[in-house]
PDB file of N, CA and C in Angstrom:
ATOM      1  N   UNK A  87      -3.965  10.969  10.366  1.00 92.00           N
ATOM      2  CA  UNK A  87      -3.503  10.165   9.355  1.00 92.00           C
ATOM      3  C   UNK A  87      -3.562   9.350   8.699  1.00 92.00           C
ATOM      4  N   UNK A  88      -3.221   8.539   8.052  1.00 95.00           N
ATOM      5  CA  UNK A  88      -2.993   6.226   7.849  1.00 95.00           C
ATOM      6  C   UNK A  88      -1.989   6.783   6.789  1.00 95.00           C
ATOM      7  N   UNK A  89      -1.219   6.286   7.303  1.00 96.00           N
ATOM      8  CA  UNK A  89      -0.010   5.566   6.050  1.00 96.00           C
ATOM      9  C   UNK A  89      -0.591   4.616   6.415  1.00 96.00           C
ATOM     10  N   UNK A  90      -0.521   3.531   4.577  1.00 97.00           N
ATOM     11  CA  UNK A  90      -1.294   2.347   4.590  1.00 97.00           C
ATOM     12  C   UNK A  90      -0.366   1.698   2.731  1.00 97.00           C
ATOM     13  N   UNK A  91       0.386   0.561   3.620  1.00 98.00           N
ATOM     14  CA  UNK A  91       1.332   0.094   2.707  1.00 98.00           C
ATOM     15  C   UNK A  91       0.715  -1.257   2.449  1.00 98.00           C
ATOM     16  N   UNK A  92       0.584  -2.046   1.326  1.00 98.00           N
ATOM     17  CA  UNK A  92       0.368  -2.006   0.553  1.00 98.00           C
ATOM     18  C   UNK A  92       0.886  -3.119   0.217  1.00 98.00           C
ATOM     19  N   UNK A  93       1.479  -5.296   0.292  1.00 97.00           N
ATOM     20  CA  UNK A  93       2.306  -6.168  -0.254  1.00 97.00           C
ATOM     21  C   UNK A  93       1.051  -6.853  -1.009  1.00 97.00           C
ATOM     22  N   UNK A  94       1.133  -7.241  -2.723  1.00 98.00           N
ATOM     23  CA  UNK A  94       0.325  -7.665  -3.589  1.00 98.00           C
ATOM     24  C   UNK A  94       1.232  -8.097  -4.680  1.00 98.00           C
ATOM     25  N   UNK A  95       0.883  -9.289  -4.955  1.00 97.00           N
ATOM     26  CA  UNK A  95       1.445  -9.892  -6.570  1.00 97.00           C
ATOM     27  C   UNK A  95       1.137  -8.716  -6.769  1.00 97.00           C
ATOM     28  N   UNK A  96       2.487  -8.941  -7.910  1.00 97.00           N
ATOM     29  CA  UNK A  96       2.447  -7.937  -8.901  1.00 97.00           C
ATOM     30  C   UNK A  96       1.163  -8.696 -10.031  1.00 97.00           C
ATOM     31  N   UNK A  97       0.481  -9.056 -10.720  1.00 97.00           N
ATOM     32  CA  UNK A  97      -0.038  -9.483 -11.822  1.00 97.00           C
ATOM     33  C   UNK A  97      -1.607  -8.524 -10.713  1.00 97.00           C
ATOM     34  N   UNK A  98      -1.525  -8.994  -9.669  1.00 98.00           N
ATOM     35  CA  UNK A  98      -3.181  -7.150  -8.683  1.00 98.00           C
ATOM     36  C   UNK A  98      -2.084  -6.059  -8.800  1.00 98.00           C
ATOM     37  N   UNK A  99      -1.700  -6.657  -8.880  1.00 98.00           N
ATOM     38  CA  UNK A  99      -1.771  -4.199  -8.989  1.00 98.00           C
ATOM     39  C   UNK A  99      -1.732  -3.453 -10.428  1.00 98.00           C
ATOM     40  N   UNK A 100      -2.326  -3.706 -11.030  1.00 98.00           N
ATOM     41  CA  UNK A 100      -3.297  -2.634 -12.123  1.00 98.00           C
ATOM     42  C   UNK A 100      -5.179  -3.123 -11.118  1.00 98.00           C
ATOM     43  N   UNK A 101      -5.470  -4.082 -10.255  1.00 98.00           N
ATOM     44  CA  UNK A 101      -6.561  -4.415  -9.725  1.00 98.00           C
ATOM     45  C   UNK A 101      -7.222  -3.258  -8.683  1.00 98.00           C
ATOM     46  N   UNK A 102      -5.763  -3.122  -7.656  1.00 97.00           N
ATOM     47  CA  UNK A 102      -5.471  -3.092  -6.840  1.00 97.00           C
ATOM     48  C   UNK A 102      -5.248  -1.462  -7.297  1.00 97.00           C
ATOM     49  N   UNK A 103      -4.067  -0.732  -7.927  1.00 96.00           N
ATOM     50  CA  UNK A 103      -4.843   1.169  -8.369  1.00 96.00           C
ATOM     51  C   UNK A 103      -6.177   0.752  -8.949  1.00 96.00           C
ATOM     52  N   UNK A 104      -6.401   0.334  -9.632  1.00 96.00           N
ATOM     53  CA  UNK A 104      -8.249   0.973 -10.162  1.00 96.00           C
ATOM     54  C   UNK A 104      -8.824   0.777  -8.627  1.00 96.00           C
ATOM     55  N   UNK A 105      -9.364   0.232  -8.397  1.00 96.00           N
ATOM     56  CA  UNK A 105      -9.830   0.441  -7.039  1.00 96.00           C
ATOM     57  C   UNK A 105     -10.034   1.771  -5.977  1.00 96.00           C
ATOM     58  N   UNK A 106      -8.172   1.622  -5.988  1.00 96.00           N
ATOM     59  CA  UNK A 106      -8.219   3.071  -5.617  1.00 96.00           C
ATOM     60  C   UNK A 106      -8.260   3.918  -6.800  1.00 96.00           C
ATOM     61  N   UNK A 107      -8.590   4.027  -7.374  1.00 95.00           N
ATOM     62  CA  UNK A 107      -8.330   4.828  -8.324  1.00 95.00           C
ATOM     63  C   UNK A 107     -10.571   5.630  -7.930  1.00 95.00           C
ATOM     64  N   UNK A 108     -10.713   4.666  -8.092  1.00 94.00           N
ATOM     65  CA  UNK A 108     -12.541   4.338  -8.153  1.00 94.00           C
ATOM     66  C   UNK A 108     -13.012   5.546  -6.627  1.00 94.00           C
ATOM     67  N   UNK A 109     -11.956   4.918  -5.572  1.00 93.00           N
ATOM     68  CA  UNK A 109     -12.499   5.776  -5.105  1.00 93.00           C
ATOM     69  C   UNK A 109     -12.168   7.077  -4.599  1.00 93.00           C
ATOM     70  N   UNK A 110     -11.468   8.236  -5.547  1.00 88.00           N
ATOM     71  CA  UNK A 110     -11.943   9.208  -5.989  1.00 88.00           C
ATOM     72  C   UNK A 110     -10.877  10.122  -5.059  1.00 88.00           C
ATOM     73  N   UNK A 111     -11.027   9.434  -3.970  1.00 85.00           N
ATOM     74  CA  UNK A 111     -10.469  10.728  -2.485  1.00 85.00           C
ATOM     75  C   UNK A 111      -9.094  10.409  -2.701  1.00 85.00           C
ATOM     76  N   UNK A 112      -7.887   9.179  -2.870  1.00 82.00           N
ATOM     77  CA  UNK A 112      -7.000   9.163  -2.877  1.00 82.00           C
ATOM     78  C   UNK A 112      -6.307  10.066  -3.540  1.00 82.00           C
ATOM     79  N   UNK A 113      -5.088  10.586  -3.730  1.00 79.00           N
ATOM     80  CA  UNK A 113      -4.426  11.415  -3.309  1.00 79.00           C
ATOM     81  C   UNK A 113      -4.041  10.730  -4.288  1.00 79.00           C
ATOM     82  N   UNK A 114      -2.388  10.203  -4.123  1.00 88.00           N
ATOM     83  CA  UNK A 114      -1.936   9.960  -4.930  1.00 88.00           C
ATOM     84  C   UNK A 114      -0.633   8.219  -4.310  1.00 88.00           C
ATOM     85  N   UNK A 115      -0.460   7.502  -5.208  1.00 94.00           N
ATOM     86  CA  UNK A 115       0.373   6.803  -4.155  1.00 94.00           C
ATOM     87  C   UNK A 115       1.781   6.467  -4.312  1.00 94.00           C
ATOM     88  N   UNK A 116       2.017   5.909  -4.141  1.00 96.00           N
ATOM     89  CA  UNK A 116       3.688   5.934  -4.743  1.00 96.00           C
ATOM     90  C   UNK A 116       3.678   3.889  -4.978  1.00 96.00           C
ATOM     91  N   UNK A 117       4.791   3.240  -6.102  1.00 97.00           N
ATOM     92  CA  UNK A 117       4.584   2.374  -6.478  1.00 97.00           C
ATOM     93  C   UNK A 117       5.965   1.686  -6.468  1.00 97.00           C
ATOM     94  N   UNK A 118       6.044   0.042  -5.745  1.00 97.00           N
ATOM     95  CA  UNK A 118       7.565   0.432  -5.768  1.00 97.00           C
ATOM     96  C   UNK A 118       7.389  -0.925  -5.885  1.00 97.00           C
ATOM     97  N   UNK A 119       8.544  -2.339  -6.503  1.00 96.00           N
ATOM     98  CA  UNK A 119       9.149  -3.671  -6.511  1.00 96.00           C
ATOM     99  C   UNK A 119       9.665  -3.519  -6.027  1.00 96.00           C
ATOM    100  N   UNK A 120       9.413  -4.663  -5.188  1.00 94.00           N
ATOM    101  CA  UNK A 120      10.205  -6.018  -3.997  1.00 94.00           C
ATOM    102  C   UNK A 120      10.166  -6.718  -4.179  1.00 94.00           C
ATOM    103  N   UNK A 121      11.058  -8.097  -3.027  1.00 90.00           N
ATOM    104  CA  UNK A 121      11.429  -9.387  -2.920  1.00 90.00           C
ATOM    105  C   UNK A 121      10.102  -9.731  -1.663  1.00 90.00           C
ATOM    106  N   UNK A 122       9.404 -10.953  -2.095  1.00 87.00           N
ATOM    107  CA  UNK A 122       8.950 -11.108  -0.234  1.00 87.00           C
ATOM    108  C   UNK A 122      10.724 -12.691  -0.292  1.00 87.00           C
ATOM    109  N   UNK A 123      10.602 -12.877   0.937  1.00 82.00           N
ATOM    110  CA  UNK A 123      11.526 -13.634   1.928  1.00 82.00           C
ATOM    111  C   UNK A 123      10.863 -14.467   2.862  1.00 82.00           C
ATOM    112  N   UNK A 124       9.545 -15.608   2.253  1.00 71.00           N
ATOM    113  CA  UNK A 124       9.300 -16.043   2.987  1.00 71.00           C
ATOM    114  C   UNK A 124       9.609 -17.167   4.190  1.00 71.00           C
ATOM    115  N   UNK A 125      10.538 -18.183   4.206  1.00 66.00           N
ATOM    116  CA  UNK A 125      11.577 -18.871   4.090  1.00 66.00           C
ATOM    117  C   UNK A 125      12.894 -18.748   4.396  1.00 66.00           C
ATOM    118  N   UNK A 126      13.366 -18.284   6.046  1.00 61.00           N
ATOM    119  CA  UNK A 126      14.373 -18.071   5.627  1.00 61.00           C
ATOM    120  C   UNK A 126      15.775 -18.981   5.381  1.00 61.00           C
ATOM    121  N   UNK A 127      15.321 -20.429   5.883  1.00 58.00           N
ATOM    122  CA  UNK A 127      16.213 -21.651   5.947  1.00 58.00           C
ATOM    123  C   UNK A 127      16.515 -21.579   4.061  1.00 58.00           C
ATOM    124  N   UNK A 128      15.533 -21.722   3.265  1.00 64.00           N
ATOM    125  CA  UNK A 128      15.830 -21.672   1.800  1.00 64.00           C
ATOM    126  C   UNK A 128      16.254 -21.067   0.609  1.00 64.00           C
ATOM    127  N   UNK A 129      17.886 -21.557   0.102  1.00 66.00           N
ATOM    128  CA  UNK A 129      17.378 -20.311  -0.528  1.00 66.00           C
ATOM    129  C   UNK A 129      16.634 -19.712  -1.694  1.00 66.00           C
ATOM    130  N   UNK A 130      16.560 -18.984  -2.561  1.00 63.00           N
ATOM    131  CA  UNK A 130      15.935 -19.181  -3.763  1.00 63.00           C
ATOM    132  C   UNK A 130      14.097 -18.867  -3.847  1.00 63.00           C
ATOM    133  N   UNK A 131      14.055 -18.453  -1.950  1.00 73.00           N
ATOM    134  CA  UNK A 131      12.334 -18.331  -1.644  1.00 73.00           C
ATOM    135  C   UNK A 131      12.142 -17.308  -1.646  1.00 73.00           C
ATOM    136  N   UNK A 132      12.228 -16.065  -2.733  1.00 83.00           N
ATOM    137  CA  UNK A 132      12.464 -15.002  -3.368  1.00 83.00           C
ATOM    138  C   UNK A 132      11.038 -14.937  -3.746  1.00 83.00           C
ATOM    139  N   UNK A 133       9.448 -14.645  -3.914  1.00 88.00           N
ATOM    140  CA  UNK A 133       8.310 -13.949  -4.682  1.00 88.00           C
ATOM    141  C   UNK A 133       8.658 -11.859  -4.809  1.00 88.00           C
ATOM    142  N   UNK A 134       8.700 -12.617  -5.887  1.00 93.00           N
ATOM    143  CA  UNK A 134       7.953 -10.860  -6.595  1.00 93.00           C
ATOM    144  C   UNK A 134       6.366 -10.195  -6.255  1.00 93.00           C
ATOM    145  N   UNK A 135       6.678  -9.461  -5.885  1.00 96.00           N
ATOM    146  CA  UNK A 135       5.890  -8.829  -5.072  1.00 96.00           C
ATOM    147  C   UNK A 135       5.768  -7.412  -6.066  1.00 96.00           C
ATOM    148  N   UNK A 136       4.800  -6.517  -5.210  1.00 98.00           N
ATOM    149  CA  UNK A 136       4.500  -4.905  -5.462  1.00 98.00           C
ATOM    150  C   UNK A 136       3.890  -4.382  -4.310  1.00 98.00           C
ATOM    151  N   UNK A 137       4.998  -3.436  -4.503  1.00 98.00           N
ATOM    152  CA  UNK A 137       4.076  -2.538  -3.360  1.00 98.00           C
ATOM    153  C   UNK A 137       3.588  -1.254  -3.127  1.00 98.00           C
ATOM    154  N   UNK A 138       2.504  -1.285  -2.259  1.00 98.00           N
ATOM    155  CA  UNK A 138       1.818   0.324  -2.715  1.00 98.00           C
ATOM    156  C   UNK A 138       1.893   1.165  -1.038  1.00 98.00           C
ATOM    157  N   UNK A 139       1.743   2.394  -1.792  1.00 97.00           N
ATOM    158  CA  UNK A 139       2.237   2.471   0.193  1.00 97.00           C
ATOM    159  C   UNK A 139       0.965   4.401  -0.386  1.00 97.00           C
ATOM    160  N   UNK A 140       0.023   4.750  -0.010  1.00 95.00           N
ATOM    161  CA  UNK A 140      -0.692   6.199   0.118  1.00 95.00           C
ATOM    162  C   UNK A 140      -0.863   6.449   1.630  1.00 95.00           C
ATOM    163  N   UNK A 141      -0.643   8.084   1.849  1.00 93.00           N
ATOM    164  CA  UNK A 141      -1.618   8.637   2.747  1.00 93.00           C
ATOM    165  C   UNK A 141      -2.636   9.442   3.189  1.00 93.00           C
ATOM    166  N   UNK A 142      -3.647   8.793   3.515  1.00 93.00           N
ATOM    167  CA  UNK A 142      -5.438   8.693   3.718  1.00 93.00           C
ATOM    168  C   UNK A 142      -5.188   9.856   4.717  1.00 93.00           C
ATOM    169  N   UNK A 143      -6.417  10.369   4.846  1.00 92.00           N
ATOM    170  CA  UNK A 143      -7.420  11.201   6.694  1.00 92.00           C
ATOM    171  C   UNK A 143      -7.886   9.369   6.831  1.00 92.00           C
ATOM    172  N   UNK A 144      -8.248  10.036   8.020  1.00 94.00           N
ATOM    173  CA  UNK A 144      -8.216   8.162   8.994  1.00 94.00           C
ATOM    174  C   UNK A 144      -9.314   8.329   8.123  1.00 94.00           C
ATOM    175  N   UNK A 145     -10.724   9.304   7.906  1.00 94.00           N
ATOM    176  CA  UNK A 145     -12.287   8.735   7.610  1.00 94.00           C
ATOM    177  C   UNK A 145     -12.222   7.614   5.931  1.00 94.00           C
ATOM    178  N   UNK A 146     -10.812   8.118   6.135  1.00 94.00           N
ATOM    179  CA  UNK A 146     -11.047   7.262   4.379  1.00 94.00           C
ATOM    180  C   UNK A 146      -9.607   6.429   4.897  1.00 94.00           C
ATOM    181  N   UNK A 147      -9.030   5.907   5.769  1.00 95.00           N
ATOM    182  CA  UNK A 147      -8.259   4.280   5.901  1.00 95.00           C
ATOM    183  C   UNK A 147      -9.090   3.090   5.423  1.00 95.00           C
ATOM    184  N   UNK A 148      -9.770   2.970   6.548  1.00 97.00           N
ATOM    185  CA  UNK A 148     -11.140   1.449   6.346  1.00 97.00           C
ATOM    186  C   UNK A 148     -11.602   1.650   4.571  1.00 97.00           C
ATOM    187  N   UNK A 149     -12.201   2.414   3.128  1.00 96.00           N
ATOM    188  CA  UNK A 149     -12.333   2.681   2.510  1.00 96.00           C
ATOM    189  C   UNK A 149     -10.807   1.812   1.115  1.00 96.00           C
ATOM    190  N   UNK A 150      -9.585   2.495   1.579  1.00 97.00           N
ATOM    191  CA  UNK A 150      -8.273   2.684   1.297  1.00 97.00           C
ATOM    192  C   UNK A 150      -7.984   0.618   1.523  1.00 97.00           C
ATOM    193  N   UNK A 151      -8.425   1.043   2.849  1.00 97.00           N
ATOM    194  CA  UNK A 151      -8.295  -1.404   3.059  1.00 97.00           C
ATOM    195  C   UNK A 151      -8.907  -1.765   2.866  1.00 97.00           C
ATOM    196  N   UNK A 152      -9.976  -1.337   2.003  1.00 97.00           N
ATOM    197  CA  UNK A 152     -11.495  -2.232   2.489  1.00 97.00           C
ATOM    198  C   UNK A 152     -10.359  -3.016   0.247  1.00 97.00           C
ATOM    199  N   UNK A 153     -10.867  -1.190   0.024  1.00 97.00           N
ATOM    200  CA  UNK A 153     -10.824  -1.484  -1.283  1.00 97.00           C
ATOM    201  C   UNK A 153      -9.173  -2.308  -2.437  1.00 97.00           C
ATOM    202  N   UNK A 154      -8.485  -2.161  -1.749  1.00 98.00           N
ATOM    203  CA  UNK A 154      -6.567  -2.811  -1.239  1.00 98.00           C
ATOM    204  C   UNK A 154      -6.779  -4.678  -1.754  1.00 98.00           C
ATOM    205  N   UNK A 155      -7.594  -4.718  -0.761  1.00 98.00           N
ATOM    206  CA  UNK A 155      -7.829  -6.700  -0.072  1.00 98.00           C
ATOM    207  C   UNK A 155      -8.793  -7.263  -0.509  1.00 98.00           C
ATOM    208  N   UNK A 156      -9.635  -6.268  -1.742  1.00 98.00           N
ATOM    209  CA  UNK A 156     -10.742  -6.595  -2.717  1.00 98.00           C
ATOM    210  C   UNK A 156     -10.543  -7.103  -3.340  1.00 98.00           C
ATOM    211  N   UNK A 157      -9.581  -6.134  -4.661  1.00 98.00           N
ATOM    212  CA  UNK A 157      -8.839  -6.189  -5.239  1.00 98.00           C
ATOM    213  C   UNK A 157      -7.626  -7.372  -5.783  1.00 98.00           C
ATOM    214  N   UNK A 158      -6.525  -7.188  -4.443  1.00 98.00           N
ATOM    215  CA  UNK A 158      -5.722  -7.930  -4.372  1.00 98.00           C
ATOM    216  C   UNK A 158      -5.850  -9.501  -4.164  1.00 98.00           C
ATOM    217  N   UNK A 159      -6.953 -10.019  -3.341  1.00 97.00           N
ATOM    218  CA  UNK A 159      -7.385 -10.712  -3.102  1.00 97.00           C
ATOM    219  C   UNK A 159      -7.503 -12.125  -4.289  1.00 97.00           C
ATOM    220  N   UNK A 160      -6.945 -13.183  -3.947  1.00 96.00           N
ATOM    221  CA  UNK A 160      -7.497 -14.795  -5.076  1.00 96.00           C
ATOM    222  C   UNK A 160      -7.405 -15.694  -4.029  1.00 96.00           C
ATOM    223  N   UNK A 161      -7.011 -15.712  -3.203  1.00 95.00           N
ATOM    224  CA  UNK A 161      -7.810 -16.492  -2.058  1.00 95.00           C
ATOM    225  C   UNK A 161      -6.368 -17.775  -1.583  1.00 95.00           C
ATOM    226  N   UNK A 162      -5.054 -17.291  -2.862  1.00 93.00           N
ATOM    227  CA  UNK A 162      -4.109 -18.604  -2.037  1.00 93.00           C
ATOM    228  C   UNK A 162      -4.009 -17.562  -1.349  1.00 93.00           C
ATOM    229  N   UNK A 163      -2.614 -18.822  -0.759  1.00 88.00           N
ATOM    230  CA  UNK A 163      -1.060 -17.725   0.117  1.00 88.00           C
ATOM    231  C   UNK A 163      -0.354 -16.610  -1.006  1.00 88.00           C
ATOM    232  N   UNK A 164       0.135 -16.763   0.212  1.00 88.00           N
ATOM    233  CA  UNK A 164       0.356 -15.659  -0.931  1.00 88.00           C
ATOM    234  C   UNK A 164       0.372 -14.084  -1.629  1.00 88.00           C
ATOM    235  N   UNK A 165      -1.056 -14.228  -1.400  1.00 94.00           N
ATOM    236  CA  UNK A 165      -1.823 -12.474  -0.944  1.00 94.00           C
ATOM    237  C   UNK A 165      -1.527 -11.409  -1.100  1.00 94.00           C
ATOM    238  N   UNK A 166      -0.400 -11.502   0.069  1.00 94.00           N
ATOM    239  CA  UNK A 166      -0.742 -10.294   0.346  1.00 94.00           C
ATOM    240  C   UNK A 166      -0.645  -9.874   1.848  1.00 94.00           C
ATOM    241  N   UNK A 167      -0.053  -8.395   2.094  1.00 96.00           N
ATOM    242  CA  UNK A 167      -0.849  -8.222   3.443  1.00 96.00           C
ATOM    243  C   UNK A 167      -0.745  -6.552   3.787  1.00 96.00           C
ATOM    244  N   UNK A 168      -0.921  -5.824   4.774  1.00 98.00           N
ATOM    245  CA  UNK A 168      -2.339  -4.228   4.029  1.00 98.00           C
ATOM    246  C   UNK A 168      -1.656  -4.386   6.275  1.00 98.00           C
ATOM    247  N   UNK A 169      -0.351  -3.364   6.188  1.00 98.00           N
ATOM    248  CA  UNK A 169      -0.251  -2.860   7.108  1.00 98.00           C
ATOM    249  C   UNK A 169      -0.590  -1.193   7.270  1.00 98.00           C
ATOM    250  N   UNK A 170      -0.986  -0.785   8.487  1.00 98.00           N
ATOM    251  CA  UNK A 170      -2.107   0.891   8.482  1.00 98.00           C
ATOM    252  C   UNK A 170      -1.092   1.309   9.770  1.00 98.00           C
ATOM    253  N   UNK A 171      -0.314   2.167   9.139  1.00 98.00           N
ATOM    254  CA  UNK A 171       0.092   3.092  10.021  1.00 98.00           C
ATOM    255  C   UNK A 171       0.235   4.601  11.166  1.00 98.00           C
ATOM    256  N   UNK A 172      -0.005   4.656  11.941  1.00 96.00           N
ATOM    257  CA  UNK A 172      -0.462   6.135  12.341  1.00 96.00           C
ATOM    258  C   UNK A 172       1.165   6.999  11.942  1.00 96.00           C
ATOM    259  N   UNK A 173       0.289   7.984  11.152  1.00 94.00           N
ATOM    260  CA  UNK A 173       1.345  10.015  10.702  1.00 94.00           C
ATOM    261  C   UNK A 173       1.036  10.725  12.080  1.00 94.00           C
ATOM    262  N   UNK A 174       1.816  10.527  12.091  1.00 93.00           N
ATOM    263  CA  UNK A 174       2.052  12.420  12.714  1.00 93.00           C
ATOM    264  C   UNK A 174       1.806  13.418  12.666  1.00 93.00           C
ATOM    265  N   UNK A 175       3.288  13.990  11.051  1.00 91.00           N
ATOM    266  CA  UNK A 175       2.827  15.157  10.599  1.00 91.00           C
ATOM    267  C   UNK A 175       3.676  14.487   9.202  1.00 91.00           C
ATOM    268  N   UNK A 176       2.665  15.043   8.010  1.00 88.00           N
ATOM    269  CA  UNK A 176       3.394  15.521   7.058  1.00 88.00           C
ATOM    270  C   UNK A 176       3.414  17.015   6.629  1.00 88.00           C
ATOM    271  N   UNK A 177       4.700  16.320   5.744  1.00 91.00           N
ATOM    272  CA  UNK A 177       5.598  18.415   5.344  1.00 91.00           C
ATOM    273  C   UNK A 177       5.691  17.913   3.544  1.00 91.00           C
ATOM    274  N   UNK A 178       5.028  19.008   3.040  1.00 89.00           N
ATOM    275  CA  UNK A 178       5.535  18.978   1.526  1.00 89.00           C
ATOM    276  C   UNK A 178       6.319  19.680   1.504  1.00 89.00           C
ATOM    277  N   UNK A 179       7.966  19.288   0.941  1.00 91.00           N
ATOM    278  CA  UNK A 179       8.717  20.095   0.768  1.00 91.00           C
ATOM    279  C   UNK A 179       8.551  21.027   0.005  1.00 91.00           C
ATOM    280  N   UNK A 180       7.786  20.838  -1.387  1.00 92.00           N
ATOM    281  CA  UNK A 180       7.501  22.352  -2.173  1.00 92.00           C
ATOM    282  C   UNK A 180       7.352  22.971  -1.698  1.00 92.00           C
ATOM    283  N   UNK A 181       6.353  23.163  -0.483  1.00 91.00           N
ATOM    284  CA  UNK A 181       5.635  24.552  -0.278  1.00 91.00           C
ATOM    285  C   UNK A 181       5.634  24.484   0.996  1.00 91.00           C
ATOM    286  N   UNK A 182       6.129  23.357   2.093  1.00 91.00           N
ATOM    287  CA  UNK A 182       6.071  23.254   3.267  1.00 91.00           C
ATOM    288  C   UNK A 182       4.930  23.758   4.113  1.00 91.00           C
ATOM    289  N   UNK A 183       3.807  23.126   2.768  1.00 90.00           N
ATOM    290  CA  UNK A 183       2.260  23.338   3.959  1.00 90.00           C
ATOM    291  C   UNK A 183       2.572  21.705   4.805  1.00 90.00           C
ATOM    292  N   UNK A 184       1.154  21.424   5.921  1.00 88.00           N
ATOM    293  CA  UNK A 184       1.150  20.037   7.191  1.00 88.00           C
ATOM    294  C   UNK A 184       0.588  19.483   7.178  1.00 88.00           C
ATOM    295  N   UNK A 185       0.287  18.946   7.397  1.00 78.00           N
ATOM    296  CA  UNK A 185      -1.145  17.974   8.144  1.00 78.00           C
ATOM    297  C   UNK A 185      -0.965  17.507   5.979  1.00 78.00           C
ATOM    298  N   UNK A 186      -2.994  17.521   6.772  1.00 74.00           N
ATOM    299  CA  UNK A 186      -3.917  17.194   6.068  1.00 74.00           C
ATOM    300  C   UNK A 186      -4.225  17.792   4.324  1.00 74.00           C
ATOM    301  N   UNK A 187      -3.273  19.994   4.279  1.00 68.00           N
ATOM    302  CA  UNK A 187      -3.429  20.097   3.440  1.00 68.00           C
ATOM    303  C   UNK A 187      -1.903  20.368   3.083  1.00 68.00           C
ATOM    304  N   UNK A 188      -1.080  19.236   3.306  1.00 65.00           N
ATOM    305  CA  UNK A 188       0.190  18.070   2.330  1.00 65.00           C
ATOM    306  C   UNK A 188      -0.717  17.808   1.354  1.00 65.00           C
ATOM    307  N   UNK A 189      -1.004  17.793   0.379  1.00 65.00           N
ATOM    308  CA  UNK A 189      -1.348  16.586  -0.886  1.00 65.00           C
ATOM    309  C   UNK A 189      -1.872  17.170  -1.279  1.00 65.00           C
TER     310      UNK A 189
END
C-alpha cells in the first residue's frame, strides 16, 4: 500500500479530483488548504496550495500518480509535487479492519 501526497495549485484541485474520480478505484482522498514557502529569506513569499492525500494499493499507485500529474500540470513554476510513501499498516478505527481491507 502507498500513501500519495500531492501539493497542487488550488485552481487545479477540481481537475485533480475529477481525474481521480475517473479512475473509479480510489476509495477516498483528504484535501487540505496549505501554503508553500519557496524562499525562506524573503517575507511574503507564501503561495496558496491544495494538498491531496490518498492511500491506494501498490497496483493503483502509478495510475493515481499519472492522473494527478496530468490534471495538475500547467507547465509553469509552482505546479507542485507528488510524494509517494510506503504504508506499513492501516487500521480502520470504526471496525478494526487492517491493511487492504481497511478501505
